[in-house]
Amino acid sequence: MSAYPSLHMVIDGEKVSGGGRRTFPVVNPVTGETLGELPLADPADLDRALETADRGFKIWRKATAAQRAAVLSGAARLMAERQEEIARIATMEEGKPLAESRIEVMMNVGLFHFYAGECQRIYGRELVRPDGFRSVVRHEPVGPVAAFAPWNFPIGNPGRKLGAPIAAGCSVILKSAEETPASALAVLQCFYDAGLPKEVAQAVFGVPDEVSRHLLGSPIIRKLSFTGSTVIGKHLMKLSAENMLRTTMELGGHGPVLVFGDSDIDKALDTAVGGKYRNCGQVCVSPTRFIVEENIFEKFRDGFIERAKAIKVGDGLQDGTQMGPMANQRRPEAMDRLIGQAKEKGAKLGTGGERIGNQGFFYAPSVLSEIPLDADIMNEEPFGPVALINPFKGEEEMIAEANRLPYGLAAYAWTSDAKRQQRLAREIESGMIGINSHMIGGADAPFGGVKWSGHGSEDGPEGVLACMVTKAVHEG
Ligand code: NAD
């Protein structure tokens, strides 16, 4: 087995660690044992990163589109070459099966290749004016970006946070989650090795509240890109208001899945169960609330329970594992609390609802049904391996339930009725919707939510434009 790498920050191209800095223990979620000690930034480190980002922006905003494209496609090629090494690091830190980590690497590869093309298609426009006058609209990079990425996609999240600013001509200070630092550092290294100037992208770690207050309070930073919970997102929006920052906020969800009697139920079950337990349910677009038409409710629920029981849970590094442990100690605790309260309120537990073993953070694939709508789990993002399955009368009631919560990230629907597919696509309040499919992303597609799930998009042309501002130039 490859060893876990030593940990550091990268500030102005220098690997920074030691020097009496505080540290954070990075833990293996399979065993609970410490993999490595991560150095945490002190205020002087953050000031140095800010000063460097200021210089980095001055360099990179002048880079030609072809130079930026060369770095992005170079990083994509290196990621692909290092797929196995990076995937193993992510699985060691986060726990997900190796197969899922490998897919994450390839998602970055696809995204960096797409951005390499997209950054060469940032066109302005010329407006129609009388002779002697000229007006043009330019897109310019917004400036240094503070980017905060969570632990659930240790490779994909930092990839998104780095790729878009680099494509747009910005500099970026990345603070990836302290729980999964080595994956983020491995992604960043691909950019350096592809020729990115060291001032353009840096990595810091720290006490999250200290880092975000310090960076967002600096006049150097011009944009915040955050992925994480709605609660923290709202807090960071308030901090960002002080310096009127551009923001991209990818926040929590509570993915509704509408399953109608006219759908291919076996296909819906196979797809939804795979989607539900991917990364142990710790996915912002995880299918969560199954809103099932009452005439197929029992068949759907029983099919779900049967499939959930068959999932092989284990060490993500071992062949055949379909679901690893949860990523950190907080998650099984949250599962126990949410599932316990739902049961007290009368929900039926079909399977799971308990931890597995007494080592690491394993939790059984779980199914709850007939859950009262006032149970916390029906209103808070569970972010874990639990499906919530309730019966509903018909389309109108099902759409109302899908739109009941303030979240609006991903939604899914299963129906063979073409007219209904169109109605659902219009009526459901979400940033993304999968119809007879749970594939709702792609390098070329905008990824993001509405309502309390945030605003702005990552990926797609929208991801690059989110790191740019417009300027109107009028010549007379
Ligand atoms: P959390 O809400 O404290 O942290 C979520 C993420 O935000 C972490 O990566 C953390 O490092 C970061 N963070 C926290 N406080 C911050 C601050 N002041 N400044 C900058 N970054 C900060 O808690 P958690 O236990 O890690 O996760 C709990 C919940 O967060 C989950 O239940 C889920 O709802 C949500 N979450 C969402 C995503 C997502 O992809 N949208 C990812 C991870 C967690």
mmCIF file with all atom_site columns, N, CA, C and O and ligand atoms in Angstrom, residues 148-153 157 175-179 208-210 212 226-230 232 235-236 250-252 283-284 328 330-331 381-383 409, ligand 1:
data_model
loop_
_atom_site.group_PDB
_atom_site.id
_atom_site.type_symbol
_atom_site.label_atom_id
_atom_site.label_alt_id
_atom_site.label_comp_id
_atom_site.label_asym_id
_atom_site.label_entity_id
_atom_site.label_seq_id
_atom_site.pdbx_PDB_ins_code
_atom_site.Cartn_x
_atom_site.Cartn_y
_atom_site.Cartn_z
_atom_site.occupancy
_atom_site.B_iso_or_equiv
_atom_site.pdbx_formal_charge
_atom_site.auth_seq_id
_atom_site.auth_comp_id
_atom_site.auth_asym_id
_atom_site.auth_atom_id
_atom_site.pdbx_PDB_model_num
ATOM   1   N N   . PHE A 1 148 ? -13.019 27.822 -0.635 1.00 0.00 ? 148 PHE A N   1
ATOM   2   C CA  . PHE A 1 148 ? -13.103 26.895 0.506  1.00 0.00 ? 148 PHE A CA  1
ATOM   3   C C   . PHE A 1 148 ? -13.825 25.635 0.051  1.00 0.00 ? 148 PHE A C   1
ATOM   4   O O   . PHE A 1 148 ? -14.994 25.685 -0.337 1.00 0.00 ? 148 PHE A O   1
ATOM   5   N N   . ALA A 1 149 ? -13.118 24.512 0.101  1.00 0.00 ? 149 ALA A N   1
ATOM   6   C CA  . ALA A 1 149 ? -13.662 23.247 -0.410 1.00 0.00 ? 149 ALA A CA  1
ATOM   7   C C   . ALA A 1 149 ? -13.858 22.246 0.726  1.00 0.00 ? 149 ALA A C   1
ATOM   8   O O   . ALA A 1 149 ? -13.004 22.148 1.604  1.00 0.00 ? 149 ALA A O   1
ATOM   9   N N   . PRO A 1 150 ? -14.954 21.498 0.727  1.00 0.00 ? 150 PRO A N   1
ATOM   10  C CA  . PRO A 1 150 ? -15.186 20.526 1.805  1.00 0.00 ? 150 PRO A CA  1
ATOM   11  C C   . PRO A 1 150 ? -14.538 19.170 1.532  1.00 0.00 ? 150 PRO A C   1
ATOM   12  O O   . PRO A 1 150 ? -13.937 18.937 0.476  1.00 0.00 ? 150 PRO A O   1
ATOM   13  N N   . TRP A 1 151 ? -14.742 18.257 2.476  1.00 0.00 ? 151 TRP A N   1
ATOM   14  C CA  . TRP A 1 151 ? -14.027 16.983 2.506  1.00 0.00 ? 151 TRP A CA  1
ATOM   15  C C   . TRP A 1 151 ? -14.703 15.890 1.697  1.00 0.00 ? 151 TRP A C   1
ATOM   16  O O   . TRP A 1 151 ? -14.110 14.845 1.466  1.00 0.00 ? 151 TRP A O   1
ATOM   17  N N   . ASN A 1 152 ? -15.953 16.074 1.267  1.00 0.00 ? 152 ASN A N   1
ATOM   18  C CA  . ASN A 1 152 ? -16.686 14.909 0.735  1.00 0.00 ? 152 ASN A CA  1
ATOM   19  C C   . ASN A 1 152 ? -16.208 14.486 -0.658 1.00 0.00 ? 152 ASN A C   1
ATOM   20  O O   . ASN A 1 152 ? -16.309 13.324 -1.023 1.00 0.00 ? 152 ASN A O   1
ATOM   21  N N   . PHE A 1 153 ? -15.713 15.454 -1.461 1.00 0.00 ? 153 PHE A N   1
ATOM   22  C CA  . PHE A 1 153 ? -15.051 15.111 -2.727 1.00 0.00 ? 153 PHE A CA  1
ATOM   23  C C   . PHE A 1 153 ? -13.641 15.687 -2.632 1.00 0.00 ? 153 PHE A C   1
ATOM   24  O O   . PHE A 1 153 ? -13.383 16.799 -3.093 1.00 0.00 ? 153 PHE A O   1
ATOM   25  N N   . ASN A 1 157 ? -13.675 18.583 -5.396 1.00 0.00 ? 157 ASN A N   1
ATOM   26  C CA  . ASN A 1 157 ? -13.946 19.933 -4.889 1.00 0.00 ? 157 ASN A CA  1
ATOM   27  C C   . ASN A 1 157 ? -12.757 20.870 -5.091 1.00 0.00 ? 157 ASN A C   1
ATOM   28  O O   . ASN A 1 157 ? -12.928 21.963 -5.650 1.00 0.00 ? 157 ASN A O   1
ATOM   29  N N   . LYS A 1 175 ? -8.443  26.942 0.475  1.00 0.00 ? 175 LYS A N   1
ATOM   30  C CA  . LYS A 1 175 ? -8.454  26.282 1.793  1.00 0.00 ? 175 LYS A CA  1
ATOM   31  C C   . LYS A 1 175 ? -9.363  25.076 1.655  1.00 0.00 ? 175 LYS A C   1
ATOM   32  O O   . LYS A 1 175 ? -10.579 25.188 1.679  1.00 0.00 ? 175 LYS A O   1
ATOM   33  N N   . SER A 1 176 ? -8.748  23.942 1.422  1.00 0.00 ? 176 SER A N   1
ATOM   34  C CA  . SER A 1 176 ? -9.548  22.741 1.341  1.00 0.00 ? 176 SER A CA  1
ATOM   35  C C   . SER A 1 176 ? -9.746  22.224 2.760  1.00 0.00 ? 176 SER A C   1
ATOM   36  O O   . SER A 1 176 ? -9.084  22.683 3.690  1.00 0.00 ? 176 SER A O   1
ATOM   37  N N   . ALA A 1 177 ? -10.658 21.277 2.913  1.00 0.00 ? 177 ALA A N   1
ATOM   38  C CA  . ALA A 1 177 ? -10.986 20.806 4.261  1.00 0.00 ? 177 ALA A CA  1
ATOM   39  C C   . ALA A 1 177 ? -9.748  20.230 4.951  1.00 0.00 ? 177 ALA A C   1
ATOM   40  O O   . ALA A 1 177 ? -8.945  19.519 4.322  1.00 0.00 ? 177 ALA A O   1
ATOM   41  N N   . GLU A 1 178 ? -9.634  20.523 6.219  1.00 0.00 ? 178 GLU A N   1
ATOM   42  C CA  . GLU A 1 178 ? -8.485  20.033 6.995  1.00 0.00 ? 178 GLU A CA  1
ATOM   43  C C   . GLU A 1 178 ? -8.526  18.503 7.117  1.00 0.00 ? 178 GLU A C   1
ATOM   44  O O   . GLU A 1 178 ? -7.497  17.874 7.343  1.00 0.00 ? 178 GLU A O   1
ATOM   45  N N   . GLU A 1 179 ? -9.709  17.908 6.944  1.00 0.00 ? 179 GLU A N   1
ATOM   46  C CA  . GLU A 1 179 ? -9.816  16.430 7.048  1.00 0.00 ? 179 GLU A CA  1
ATOM   47  C C   . GLU A 1 179 ? -9.188  15.714 5.850  1.00 0.00 ? 179 GLU A C   1
ATOM   48  O O   . GLU A 1 179 ? -8.834  14.553 5.938  1.00 0.00 ? 179 GLU A O   1
ATOM   49  N N   . PRO A 1 208 ? -11.002 26.976 10.393 1.00 0.00 ? 208 PRO A N   1
ATOM   50  C CA  . PRO A 1 208 ? -11.781 27.574 9.300  1.00 0.00 ? 208 PRO A CA  1
ATOM   51  C C   . PRO A 1 208 ? -12.270 28.988 9.577  1.00 0.00 ? 208 PRO A C   1
ATOM   52  O O   . PRO A 1 208 ? -12.162 29.866 8.714  1.00 0.00 ? 208 PRO A O   1
ATOM   53  N N   . ASP A 1 209 ? -12.771 29.239 10.777 1.00 0.00 ? 209 ASP A N   1
ATOM   54  C CA  . ASP A 1 209 ? -13.312 30.572 11.044 1.00 0.00 ? 209 ASP A CA  1
ATOM   55  C C   . ASP A 1 209 ? -12.212 31.636 11.030 1.00 0.00 ? 209 ASP A C   1
ATOM   56  O O   . ASP A 1 209 ? -12.421 32.754 10.562 1.00 0.00 ? 209 ASP A O   1
ATOM   57  N N   . GLU A 1 210 ? -11.036 31.268 11.522 1.00 0.00 ? 210 GLU A N   1
ATOM   58  C CA  . GLU A 1 210 ? -9.915  32.233 11.501 1.00 0.00 ? 210 GLU A CA  1
ATOM   59  C C   . GLU A 1 210 ? -9.511  32.540 10.057 1.00 0.00 ? 210 GLU A C   1
ATOM   60  O O   . GLU A 1 210 ? -9.316  33.696 9.684  1.00 0.00 ? 210 GLU A O   1
ATOM   61  N N   . SER A 1 212 ? -11.236 32.156 7.230  1.00 0.00 ? 212 SER A N   1
ATOM   62  C CA  . SER A 1 212 ? -12.226 32.869 6.405  1.00 0.00 ? 212 SER A CA  1
ATOM   63  C C   . SER A 1 212 ? -12.334 34.328 6.837  1.00 0.00 ? 212 SER A C   1
ATOM   64  O O   . SER A 1 212 ? -12.417 35.212 5.990  1.00 0.00 ? 212 SER A O   1
ATOM   65  N N   . PHE A 1 226 ? -17.436 29.017 -2.204 1.00 0.00 ? 226 PHE A N   1
ATOM   66  C CA  . PHE A 1 226 ? -17.585 28.134 -1.039 1.00 0.00 ? 226 PHE A CA  1
ATOM   67  C C   . PHE A 1 226 ? -18.474 26.950 -1.368 1.00 0.00 ? 226 PHE A C   1
ATOM   68  O O   . PHE A 1 226 ? -19.524 27.115 -1.989 1.00 0.00 ? 226 PHE A O   1
ATOM   69  N N   . THR A 1 227 ? -18.066 25.779 -0.939 1.00 0.00 ? 227 THR A N   1
ATOM   70  C CA  . THR A 1 227 ? -18.943 24.611 -0.951 1.00 0.00 ? 227 THR A CA  1
ATOM   71  C C   . THR A 1 227 ? -19.011 24.085 0.466  1.00 0.00 ? 227 THR A C   1
ATOM   72  O O   . THR A 1 227 ? -17.970 23.855 1.098  1.00 0.00 ? 227 THR A O   1
ATOM   73  N N   . GLY A 1 228 ? -20.235 23.885 0.960  1.00 0.00 ? 228 GLY A N   1
ATOM   74  C CA  . GLY A 1 228 ? -20.394 23.396 2.333  1.00 0.00 ? 228 GLY A CA  1
ATOM   75  C C   . GLY A 1 228 ? -21.831 23.566 2.771  1.00 0.00 ? 228 GLY A C   1
ATOM   76  O O   . GLY A 1 228 ? -22.742 23.646 1.940  1.00 0.00 ? 228 GLY A O   1
ATOM   77  N N   . SER A 1 229 ? -22.024 23.651 4.071  1.00 0.00 ? 229 SER A N   1
ATOM   78  C CA  . SER A 1 229 ? -23.403 23.688 4.585  1.00 0.00 ? 229 SER A CA  1
ATOM   79  C C   . SER A 1 229 ? -24.034 25.072 4.410  1.00 0.00 ? 229 SER A C   1
ATOM   80  O O   . SER A 1 229 ? -23.338 26.087 4.335  1.00 0.00 ? 229 SER A O   1
ATOM   81  N N   . THR A 1 230 ? -25.354 25.095 4.396  1.00 0.00 ? 230 THR A N   1
ATOM   82  C CA  . THR A 1 230 ? -26.090 26.359 4.259  1.00 0.00 ? 230 THR A CA  1
ATOM   83  C C   . THR A 1 230 ? -25.795 27.281 5.442  1.00 0.00 ? 230 THR A C   1
ATOM   84  O O   . THR A 1 230 ? -25.629 28.493 5.269  1.00 0.00 ? 230 THR A O   1
ATOM   85  N N   . ILE A 1 232 ? -23.080 27.581 7.319  1.00 0.00 ? 232 ILE A N   1
ATOM   86  C CA  . ILE A 1 232 ? -21.775 28.242 7.170  1.00 0.00 ? 232 ILE A CA  1
ATOM   87  C C   . ILE A 1 232 ? -21.805 29.167 5.948  1.00 0.00 ? 232 ILE A C   1
ATOM   88  O O   . ILE A 1 232 ? -21.225 30.254 5.967  1.00 0.00 ? 232 ILE A O   1
ATOM   89  N N   . HIS A 1 235 ? -23.190 32.462 6.909  1.00 0.00 ? 235 HIS A N   1
ATOM   90  C CA  . HIS A 1 235 ? -22.203 33.186 7.724  1.00 0.00 ? 235 HIS A CA  1
ATOM   91  C C   . HIS A 1 235 ? -21.131 33.818 6.810  1.00 0.00 ? 235 HIS A C   1
ATOM   92  O O   . HIS A 1 235 ? -20.774 34.990 6.963  1.00 0.00 ? 235 HIS A O   1
ATOM   93  N N   . LEU A 1 236 ? -20.669 33.043 5.826  1.00 0.00 ? 236 LEU A N   1
ATOM   94  C CA  . LEU A 1 236 ? -19.610 33.554 4.943  1.00 0.00 ? 236 LEU A CA  1
ATOM   95  C C   . LEU A 1 236 ? -20.134 34.645 4.012  1.00 0.00 ? 236 LEU A C   1
ATOM   96  O O   . LEU A 1 236 ? -19.404 35.572 3.647  1.00 0.00 ? 236 LEU A O   1
ATOM   97  N N   . GLU A 1 250 ? -22.109 26.916 -3.155 1.00 0.00 ? 250 GLU A N   1
ATOM   98  C CA  . GLU A 1 250 ? -22.666 25.569 -3.391 1.00 0.00 ? 250 GLU A CA  1
ATOM   99  C C   . GLU A 1 250 ? -23.000 24.994 -2.025 1.00 0.00 ? 250 GLU A C   1
ATOM   100 O O   . GLU A 1 250 ? -22.120 24.504 -1.330 1.00 0.00 ? 250 GLU A O   1
ATOM   101 N N   . LEU A 1 251 ? -24.285 25.030 -1.657 1.00 0.00 ? 251 LEU A N   1
ATOM   102 C CA  . LEU A 1 251 ? -24.629 24.711 -0.264 1.00 0.00 ? 251 LEU A CA  1
ATOM   103 C C   . LEU A 1 251 ? -25.418 23.404 -0.168 1.00 0.00 ? 251 LEU A C   1
ATOM   104 O O   . LEU A 1 251 ? -25.406 22.595 -1.079 1.00 0.00 ? 251 LEU A O   1
ATOM   105 N N   . GLY A 1 252 ? -26.109 23.246 0.932  1.00 0.00 ? 252 GLY A N   1
ATOM   106 C CA  . GLY A 1 252 ? -26.759 21.962 1.201  1.00 0.00 ? 252 GLY A CA  1
ATOM   107 C C   . GLY A 1 252 ? -27.980 21.709 0.323  1.00 0.00 ? 252 GLY A C   1
ATOM   108 O O   . GLY A 1 252 ? -28.502 22.596 -0.334 1.00 0.00 ? 252 GLY A O   1
ATOM   109 N N   . VAL A 1 283 ? -23.084 13.404 -0.058 1.00 0.00 ? 283 VAL A N   1
ATOM   110 C CA  . VAL A 1 283 ? -23.030 14.050 -1.373 1.00 0.00 ? 283 VAL A CA  1
ATOM   111 C C   . VAL A 1 283 ? -24.127 15.110 -1.374 1.00 0.00 ? 283 VAL A C   1
ATOM   112 O O   . VAL A 1 283 ? -25.264 14.829 -0.993 1.00 0.00 ? 283 VAL A O   1
ATOM   113 N N   . CYS A 1 284 ? -23.770 16.332 -1.815 1.00 0.00 ? 284 CYS A N   1
ATOM   114 C CA  . CYS A 1 284 ? -24.779 17.401 -1.745 1.00 0.00 ? 284 CYS A CA  1
ATOM   115 C C   . CYS A 1 284 ? -25.967 17.102 -2.656 1.00 0.00 ? 284 CYS A C   1
ATOM   116 O O   . CYS A 1 284 ? -27.082 17.522 -2.367 1.00 0.00 ? 284 CYS A O   1
ATOM   117 N N   . ASN A 1 328 ? -15.983 11.239 8.892  1.00 0.00 ? 328 ASN A N   1
ATOM   118 C CA  . ASN A 1 328 ? -15.459 11.700 10.175 1.00 0.00 ? 328 ASN A CA  1
ATOM   119 C C   . ASN A 1 328 ? -16.440 11.366 11.297 1.00 0.00 ? 328 ASN A C   1
ATOM   120 O O   . ASN A 1 328 ? -17.583 10.996 11.052 1.00 0.00 ? 328 ASN A O   1
ATOM   121 N N   . ARG A 1 330 ? -18.150 13.098 13.245 1.00 0.00 ? 330 ARG A N   1
ATOM   122 C CA  . ARG A 1 330 ? -19.393 13.862 13.365 1.00 0.00 ? 330 ARG A CA  1
ATOM   123 C C   . ARG A 1 330 ? -20.545 13.200 12.623 1.00 0.00 ? 330 ARG A C   1
ATOM   124 O O   . ARG A 1 330 ? -21.699 13.365 12.982 1.00 0.00 ? 330 ARG A O   1
ATOM   125 N N   . ARG A 1 331 ? -20.231 12.479 11.523 1.00 0.00 ? 331 ARG A N   1
ATOM   126 C CA  . ARG A 1 331 ? -21.308 11.967 10.677 1.00 0.00 ? 331 ARG A CA  1
ATOM   127 C C   . ARG A 1 331 ? -22.110 10.832 11.326 1.00 0.00 ? 331 ARG A C   1
ATOM   128 O O   . ARG A 1 331 ? -23.331 10.885 11.344 1.00 0.00 ? 331 ARG A O   1
ATOM   129 N N   . GLU A 1 381 ? -30.521 18.400 6.003  1.00 0.00 ? 381 GLU A N   1
ATOM   130 C CA  . GLU A 1 381 ? -29.758 17.502 5.129  1.00 0.00 ? 381 GLU A CA  1
ATOM   131 C C   . GLU A 1 381 ? -29.109 16.399 5.977  1.00 0.00 ? 381 GLU A C   1
ATOM   132 O O   . GLU A 1 381 ? -28.281 16.694 6.833  1.00 0.00 ? 381 GLU A O   1
ATOM   133 N N   . PRO A 1 382 ? -29.494 15.114 5.755  1.00 0.00 ? 382 PRO A N   1
ATOM   134 C CA  . PRO A 1 382 ? -28.893 14.078 6.621  1.00 0.00 ? 382 PRO A CA  1
ATOM   135 C C   . PRO A 1 382 ? -27.423 13.817 6.308  1.00 0.00 ? 382 PRO A C   1
ATOM   136 O O   . PRO A 1 382 ? -26.656 13.436 7.178  1.00 0.00 ? 382 PRO A O   1
ATOM   137 N N   . PHE A 1 383 ? -27.021 13.987 5.042  1.00 0.00 ? 383 PHE A N   1
ATOM   138 C CA  . PHE A 1 383 ? -25.624 13.800 4.629  1.00 0.00 ? 383 PHE A CA  1
ATOM   139 C C   . PHE A 1 383 ? -25.091 12.463 5.130  1.00 0.00 ? 383 PHE A C   1
ATOM   140 O O   . PHE A 1 383 ? -24.027 12.383 5.748  1.00 0.00 ? 383 PHE A O   1
ATOM   141 N N   . LEU A 1 409 ? -31.299 22.099 -4.663 1.00 0.00 ? 409 LEU A N   1
ATOM   142 C CA  . LEU A 1 409 ? -30.054 21.771 -5.371 1.00 0.00 ? 409 LEU A CA  1
ATOM   143 C C   . LEU A 1 409 ? -30.363 20.773 -6.489 1.00 0.00 ? 409 LEU A C   1
ATOM   144 O O   . LEU A 1 409 ? -30.590 21.157 -7.625 1.00 0.00 ? 409 LEU A O   1
HETATM 145 P P1  . NAD B 2 .   ? -19.437 22.360 8.694  1.00 0.00 ? 1   NAD B P1  1
HETATM 146 O O1  . NAD B 2 .   ? -20.726 22.914 8.267  1.00 0.00 ? 1   NAD B O1  1
HETATM 147 O O2  . NAD B 2 .   ? -18.788 23.001 9.877  1.00 0.00 ? 1   NAD B O2  1
HETATM 148 O O3  . NAD B 2 .   ? -18.367 22.364 7.513  1.00 0.00 ? 1   NAD B O3  1
HETATM 149 C C1  . NAD B 2 .   ? -18.686 22.214 6.166  1.00 0.00 ? 1   NAD B C1  1
HETATM 150 C C2  . NAD B 2 .   ? -17.464 22.676 5.381  1.00 0.00 ? 1   NAD B C2  1
HETATM 151 O O4  . NAD B 2 .   ? -17.274 24.063 5.591  1.00 0.00 ? 1   NAD B O4  1
HETATM 152 C C3  . NAD B 2 .   ? -16.157 22.026 5.859  1.00 0.00 ? 1   NAD B C3  1
HETATM 153 O O5  . NAD B 2 .   ? -15.364 21.755 4.733  1.00 0.00 ? 1   NAD B O5  1
HETATM 154 C C4  . NAD B 2 .   ? -15.495 23.073 6.732  1.00 0.00 ? 1   NAD B C4  1
HETATM 155 O O6  . NAD B 2 .   ? -14.083 23.008 6.672  1.00 0.00 ? 1   NAD B O6  1
HETATM 156 C C5  . NAD B 2 .   ? -15.982 24.358 6.117  1.00 0.00 ? 1   NAD B C5  1
HETATM 157 N N1  . NAD B 2 .   ? -16.139 25.426 7.093  1.00 0.00 ? 1   NAD B N1  1
HETATM 158 C C6  . NAD B 2 .   ? -16.751 25.368 8.281  1.00 0.00 ? 1   NAD B C6  1
HETATM 159 N N2  . NAD B 2 .   ? -16.721 26.558 8.889  1.00 0.00 ? 1   NAD B N2  1
HETATM 160 C C7  . NAD B 2 .   ? -16.081 27.396 8.049  1.00 0.00 ? 1   NAD B C7  1
HETATM 161 C C8  . NAD B 2 .   ? -15.734 28.768 8.107  1.00 0.00 ? 1   NAD B C8  1
HETATM 162 N N3  . NAD B 2 .   ? -16.071 29.551 9.145  1.00 0.00 ? 1   NAD B N3  1
HETATM 163 N N4  . NAD B 2 .   ? -15.043 29.304 7.076  1.00 0.00 ? 1   NAD B N4  1
HETATM 164 C C9  . NAD B 2 .   ? -14.699 28.547 6.018  1.00 0.00 ? 1   NAD B C9  1
HETATM 165 N N5  . NAD B 2 .   ? -15.017 27.252 5.903  1.00 0.00 ? 1   NAD B N5  1
HETATM 166 C C10 . NAD B 2 .   ? -15.697 26.686 6.903  1.00 0.00 ? 1   NAD B C10 1
HETATM 167 O O7  . NAD B 2 .   ? -19.604 20.889 9.165  1.00 0.00 ? 1   NAD B O7  1
HETATM 168 P P2  . NAD B 2 .   ? -19.252 19.455 8.630  1.00 0.00 ? 1   NAD B P2  1
HETATM 169 O O8  . NAD B 2 .   ? -19.421 18.587 9.809  1.00 0.00 ? 1   NAD B O8  1
HETATM 170 O O9  . NAD B 2 .   ? -17.935 19.394 7.943  1.00 0.00 ? 1   NAD B O9  1
HETATM 171 O O10 . NAD B 2 .   ? -20.404 19.152 7.600  1.00 0.00 ? 1   NAD B O10 1
HETATM 172 C C11 . NAD B 2 .   ? -21.722 19.267 8.095  1.00 0.00 ? 1   NAD B C11 1
HETATM 173 C C12 . NAD B 2 .   ? -22.680 19.573 7.036  1.00 0.00 ? 1   NAD B C12 1
HETATM 174 O O11 . NAD B 2 .   ? -22.133 20.356 5.993  1.00 0.00 ? 1   NAD B O11 1
HETATM 175 C C13 . NAD B 2 .   ? -23.166 18.342 6.329  1.00 0.00 ? 1   NAD B C13 1
HETATM 176 O O12 . NAD B 2 .   ? -24.187 17.756 7.055  1.00 0.00 ? 1   NAD B O12 1
HETATM 177 C C14 . NAD B 2 .   ? -23.659 18.885 5.034  1.00 0.00 ? 1   NAD B C14 1
HETATM 178 O O13 . NAD B 2 .   ? -24.965 19.376 5.216  1.00 0.00 ? 1   NAD B O13 1
HETATM 179 C C15 . NAD B 2 .   ? -22.760 20.050 4.774  1.00 0.00 ? 1   NAD B C15 1
HETATM 180 N N6  . NAD B 2 .   ? -21.737 19.773 3.745  1.00 0.00 ? 1   NAD B N6  1
HETATM 181 C C16 . NAD B 2 .   ? -22.078 20.040 2.471  1.00 0.00 ? 1   NAD B C16 1
HETATM 182 C C17 . NAD B 2 .   ? -21.184 19.780 1.460  1.00 0.00 ? 1   NAD B C17 1
HETATM 183 C C18 . NAD B 2 .   ? -21.556 20.053 0.040  1.00 0.00 ? 1   NAD B C18 1
HETATM 184 O O14 . NAD B 2 .   ? -21.011 19.422 -0.850 1.00 0.00 ? 1   NAD B O14 1
HETATM 185 N N7  . NAD B 2 .   ? -22.439 21.014 -0.236 1.00 0.00 ? 1   NAD B N7  1
HETATM 186 C C19 . NAD B 2 .   ? -19.941 19.232 1.761  1.00 0.00 ? 1   NAD B C19 1
HETATM 187 C C20 . NAD B 2 .   ? -19.597 18.987 3.098  1.00 0.00 ? 1   NAD B C20 1
HETATM 188 C C21 . NAD B 2 .   ? -20.512 19.274 4.091  1.00 0.00 ? 1   NAD B C21 1
#
